[in-house]
């Protein structure tokens, strides 16, 4: 199955998301300092993970790894699994996702809506536990599964090196001073950061993590207490900002009310981290951050009750 024979117009809509200013939540920043955000929730399944999932699937198709009805298997906190499930439904291969059982109900419903098989894992072990279960299943049935392993697959950061990074640079160019993104697999931060530093070594790359091992920021990792993904390259990262769950939730609410951007808590965390960096940056400066997914899949979470 050759990739060009199955990647239709809908699948090709992945990427090329708009860069939008955050003028209202950025009120009060130092003179000459601007904050912009990549609206990744406008990808086909509503998240930045469409980029990495498509790159991984393309690689598998090129290698014939999904031939013969093999099932794509991976661990996920939800969004990459949804992207795989959509691609599987669109392109015609089965998908199985190992997922912590405390994932948001919206994510679980989306996975099942696309026809994916969901294997729940211990919520206290987070995505590390989901990875262990996916690896166990892949090793026990190697002819049944193609183990995508997004946490170590080079196509994950590669998708951002060839896509997200060039898109940001095309819009901002040498005005860019900082790139700020959450750390999950590390693919967005590493791939985009590598590209931006290649074209402009002065660009500072800032990672945003939860402030502790027990947090409510789905998709993000507290690296000091987690298994470090192979797709995360610490040499690219100049600084790490750690954000409490509650501040990220408040910012997600603010982004909806003040900017008209209905996004998830990982987006809220990224904006909190970007504002922290921007507040201590002298102008002229342009900071770009990433809004990884939409807020519709979290509306059943308690913090939205304040709306």
XYZ file of C-alpha atoms in Angstrom:
307
model
C 0.000 0.000 0.000
C 1.813 3.096 -1.252
C 1.242 6.266 0.836
C 0.379 8.458 -2.151
C -2.474 6.100 -3.109
C -4.276 6.457 0.222
C -3.466 9.927 1.566
C -6.563 11.764 0.356
C -7.423 15.456 0.475
C -8.807 15.253 4.023
C -5.660 13.633 5.410
C -3.566 16.210 3.605
C -5.277 18.951 5.639
C -3.001 18.104 8.580
C -0.792 21.067 9.469
C -0.632 24.624 8.120
C -2.568 25.889 11.126
C -2.881 29.651 11.717
C -0.766 31.692 14.094
C -2.997 33.957 16.196
C -2.148 36.856 18.543
C -2.978 36.607 22.247
C -3.546 40.305 22.750
C -5.997 40.212 25.652
C -4.412 37.624 27.924
C -1.104 39.271 27.057
C -2.155 42.686 28.315
C 0.468 44.136 30.608
C 3.495 42.561 28.945
C 6.596 44.769 28.629
C 6.583 47.247 25.727
C 7.467 45.658 22.411
C 6.815 42.091 23.591
C 4.205 40.115 21.634
C 2.717 36.670 22.232
C 1.329 34.491 19.447
C -0.077 30.952 19.437
C -0.174 28.170 16.867
C -3.805 27.015 16.696
C -3.139 23.271 16.493
C -6.694 22.446 17.596
C -7.685 23.234 13.976
C -6.086 20.028 12.706
C -8.637 17.449 11.444
C -9.086 15.586 14.771
C -8.620 18.730 16.847
C -5.039 18.287 18.044
C -1.378 18.775 17.220
C -0.945 14.994 17.385
C -2.323 14.637 13.864
C 1.114 15.771 12.676
C 3.150 13.091 14.441
C 0.571 10.354 13.896
C 0.457 11.021 10.161
C 4.260 11.023 9.905
C 4.456 7.727 11.810
C 1.705 6.158 9.692
C 3.342 7.324 6.463
C 6.592 5.721 7.611
C 4.764 2.466 8.397
C 2.982 2.450 5.038
C 6.239 3.034 3.182
C 7.814 0.104 5.033
C 4.812 -2.179 4.471
C 4.462 -2.516 8.258
C 0.659 -2.281 8.099
C 0.202 -4.777 5.288
C -1.782 -7.952 5.803
C -4.245 -6.489 8.272
C -1.693 -5.769 11.015
C -2.972 -3.612 13.849
C -1.281 -0.340 14.696
C -0.628 -0.426 18.445
C 0.584 2.380 20.667
C 0.347 3.974 24.092
C -1.231 7.389 24.395
C -2.689 9.873 26.850
C -5.493 10.210 24.310
C -4.802 12.644 21.499
C -2.273 10.637 19.488
C -4.514 7.626 19.887
C -7.410 9.633 18.447
C -5.227 10.674 15.515
C -4.230 7.058 14.856
C -7.865 5.943 15.132
C -8.977 8.571 12.620
C -6.211 7.634 10.202
C -7.013 3.950 10.635
C -10.670 4.563 9.840
C -9.779 6.783 6.904
C -7.007 4.664 5.421
C -8.219 1.187 6.367
C -6.137 -0.374 9.134
C -7.123 -1.440 12.701
C -5.897 0.529 15.717
C -5.401 -0.474 19.353
C -4.538 2.117 22.000
C -3.260 1.566 25.557
C -4.617 4.433 27.620
C -4.565 5.388 31.317
C -8.080 4.775 32.631
C -8.379 8.308 34.007
C -8.242 9.852 30.523
C -11.044 12.328 29.946
C -14.373 10.783 28.871
C -14.329 12.930 25.742
C -11.082 11.369 24.581
C -12.316 7.846 25.263
C -15.545 8.462 23.344
C -13.626 9.820 20.360
C -11.341 6.793 20.245
C -14.298 4.439 20.261
C -16.228 6.542 17.747
C -13.438 5.981 15.208
C -13.492 2.244 15.953
C -10.259 1.890 17.929
C -9.823 -0.844 20.519
C -9.073 0.768 23.884
C -6.985 -1.045 26.527
C -7.146 0.716 29.886
C -4.069 0.820 32.102
C -3.384 1.802 35.713
C -4.046 5.557 36.063
C -1.402 5.899 38.789
C 1.262 4.812 36.284
C 0.276 7.421 33.686
C 1.531 7.023 30.141
C 4.617 5.178 31.419
C 2.327 2.320 32.424
C 0.496 2.522 29.102
C 3.825 2.212 27.285
C 4.755 -0.855 29.295
C 1.444 -2.537 28.420
C 1.750 -1.660 24.725
C 5.298 -3.037 24.652
C 4.161 -6.240 26.397
C 1.384 -6.762 23.852
C 3.675 -6.075 20.903
C 6.288 -8.534 22.162
C 3.685 -11.238 22.819
C 2.189 -11.014 19.293
C 4.771 -9.511 16.888
C 2.967 -10.689 13.744
C -0.333 -9.172 14.863
C 0.884 -5.713 15.764
C 2.867 -2.844 14.367
C 4.077 -1.058 17.524
C 4.228 2.617 16.527
C 5.956 3.747 19.776
C 5.364 7.486 19.448
C 7.602 8.141 22.475
C 10.659 6.942 20.554
C 9.756 7.139 16.854
C 11.959 9.666 15.006
C 9.040 10.601 12.744
C 7.409 12.288 15.753
C 9.898 15.187 16.131
C 10.558 14.876 12.405
C 7.002 15.967 11.634
C 7.624 19.204 13.527
C 11.087 19.747 12.069
C 9.662 19.630 8.548
C 6.237 21.114 9.331
C 5.606 23.160 12.472
C 9.029 24.801 12.597
C 9.042 26.033 8.983
C 5.446 27.244 9.365
C 6.340 29.344 12.417
C 9.441 30.749 10.732
C 7.511 31.599 7.545
C 5.126 33.782 9.562
C 7.462 35.331 12.136
C 10.949 35.119 10.648
C 13.830 36.789 12.411
C 11.495 38.652 14.768
C 11.090 35.374 16.668
C 12.907 35.317 20.004
C 11.251 32.432 21.920
C 9.408 29.207 21.169
C 7.409 27.797 24.102
C 5.641 24.412 24.139
C 4.431 21.767 26.542
C 6.408 18.572 27.083
C 4.516 15.347 26.453
C 6.423 13.074 24.109
C 8.696 16.057 23.496
C 8.130 15.788 19.754
C 6.667 19.260 19.217
C 9.266 20.986 21.387
C 12.243 19.047 20.049
C 11.386 19.015 16.354
C 10.217 22.623 16.139
C 13.036 23.813 18.386
C 15.680 22.048 16.298
C 14.452 23.693 13.132
C 14.191 27.161 14.645
C 17.649 26.965 16.188
C 19.035 25.791 12.861
C 17.745 28.904 11.086
C 18.318 31.248 14.048
C 20.569 29.982 16.874
C 19.529 32.909 19.083
C 15.948 31.605 19.439
C 15.309 30.378 22.980
C 13.333 27.135 23.336
C 11.260 26.792 26.509
C 9.568 23.599 27.706
C 6.451 23.685 29.893
C 5.798 20.847 32.342
C 3.392 20.199 35.233
C 4.753 21.328 38.592
C 4.676 17.859 40.129
C 4.119 14.153 39.448
C 0.448 14.272 40.488
C -1.285 16.682 38.144
C -4.316 17.118 35.916
C -2.601 18.230 32.720
C -3.432 15.424 30.307
C -0.782 14.960 27.664
C 2.025 16.653 29.621
C 4.830 14.956 31.545
C 6.623 15.943 34.737
C 9.977 14.687 33.484
C 11.777 14.446 36.859
C 9.307 11.753 37.934
C 8.657 10.124 34.537
C 10.371 7.953 32.008
C 12.073 10.376 29.611
C 10.812 9.876 26.034
C 13.418 9.180 23.391
C 11.774 11.899 21.293
C 12.711 14.561 23.873
C 16.129 16.128 23.308
C 17.238 18.165 26.346
C 20.055 19.778 24.347
C 17.449 21.744 22.381
C 15.758 23.140 25.500
C 17.119 26.341 27.045
C 14.686 26.580 29.950
C 11.851 24.676 31.631
C 8.843 26.329 33.280
C 6.646 24.243 35.580
C 2.964 25.166 35.864
C 0.341 24.130 38.471
C -2.781 22.435 37.139
C -5.078 25.065 38.649
C -3.320 27.949 36.863
C -3.542 26.073 33.554
C -7.264 25.465 34.072
C -7.907 29.123 34.850
C -6.003 30.124 31.714
C -8.017 27.687 29.585
C -11.166 29.431 30.833
C -9.631 32.838 30.117
C -8.630 31.839 26.595
C -12.218 30.839 25.868
C -13.738 34.008 27.332
C -11.121 36.589 26.374
C -9.704 35.260 23.101
C -12.516 33.074 21.742
C -10.204 30.050 21.816
C -11.787 26.910 23.296
C -8.703 24.883 24.194
C -7.555 22.243 26.677
C -5.537 22.559 29.857
C -2.239 21.733 28.166
C -2.820 24.836 26.039
C -3.593 26.769 29.208
C -0.313 25.571 30.702
C 1.647 26.552 27.593
C 0.207 30.071 27.679
C 0.901 30.431 31.415
C 4.503 29.388 30.783
C 4.843 31.706 27.798
C 3.452 34.662 29.764
C 5.904 33.963 32.581
C 8.823 34.098 30.146
C 7.394 37.107 28.298
C 6.910 39.089 31.508
C 10.673 39.053 32.139
C 11.719 39.643 28.532
C 12.738 43.056 27.229
C 11.347 44.136 23.881
C 11.445 43.927 21.006
C 10.528 40.262 21.298
C 8.078 37.815 19.753
C 7.153 34.626 21.596
C 5.264 31.791 19.910
C 3.547 29.016 21.824
C 1.363 26.044 20.868
C -2.301 25.375 21.631
C -2.206 21.571 21.334
C -5.899 20.679 21.382
C -9.463 21.898 21.651
C -11.414 22.218 24.881
C -14.535 20.403 23.703
C -13.145 17.041 24.830
C -12.766 18.366 28.395
C -16.125 20.052 28.928
C -17.211 17.297 31.312
C -14.271 18.113 33.622
C -15.181 19.831 36.877
C -13.219 23.032 36.302
C -15.558 23.972 33.440
C -18.400 24.159 35.962
C -17.207 27.698 36.671
C -18.385 28.734 33.213
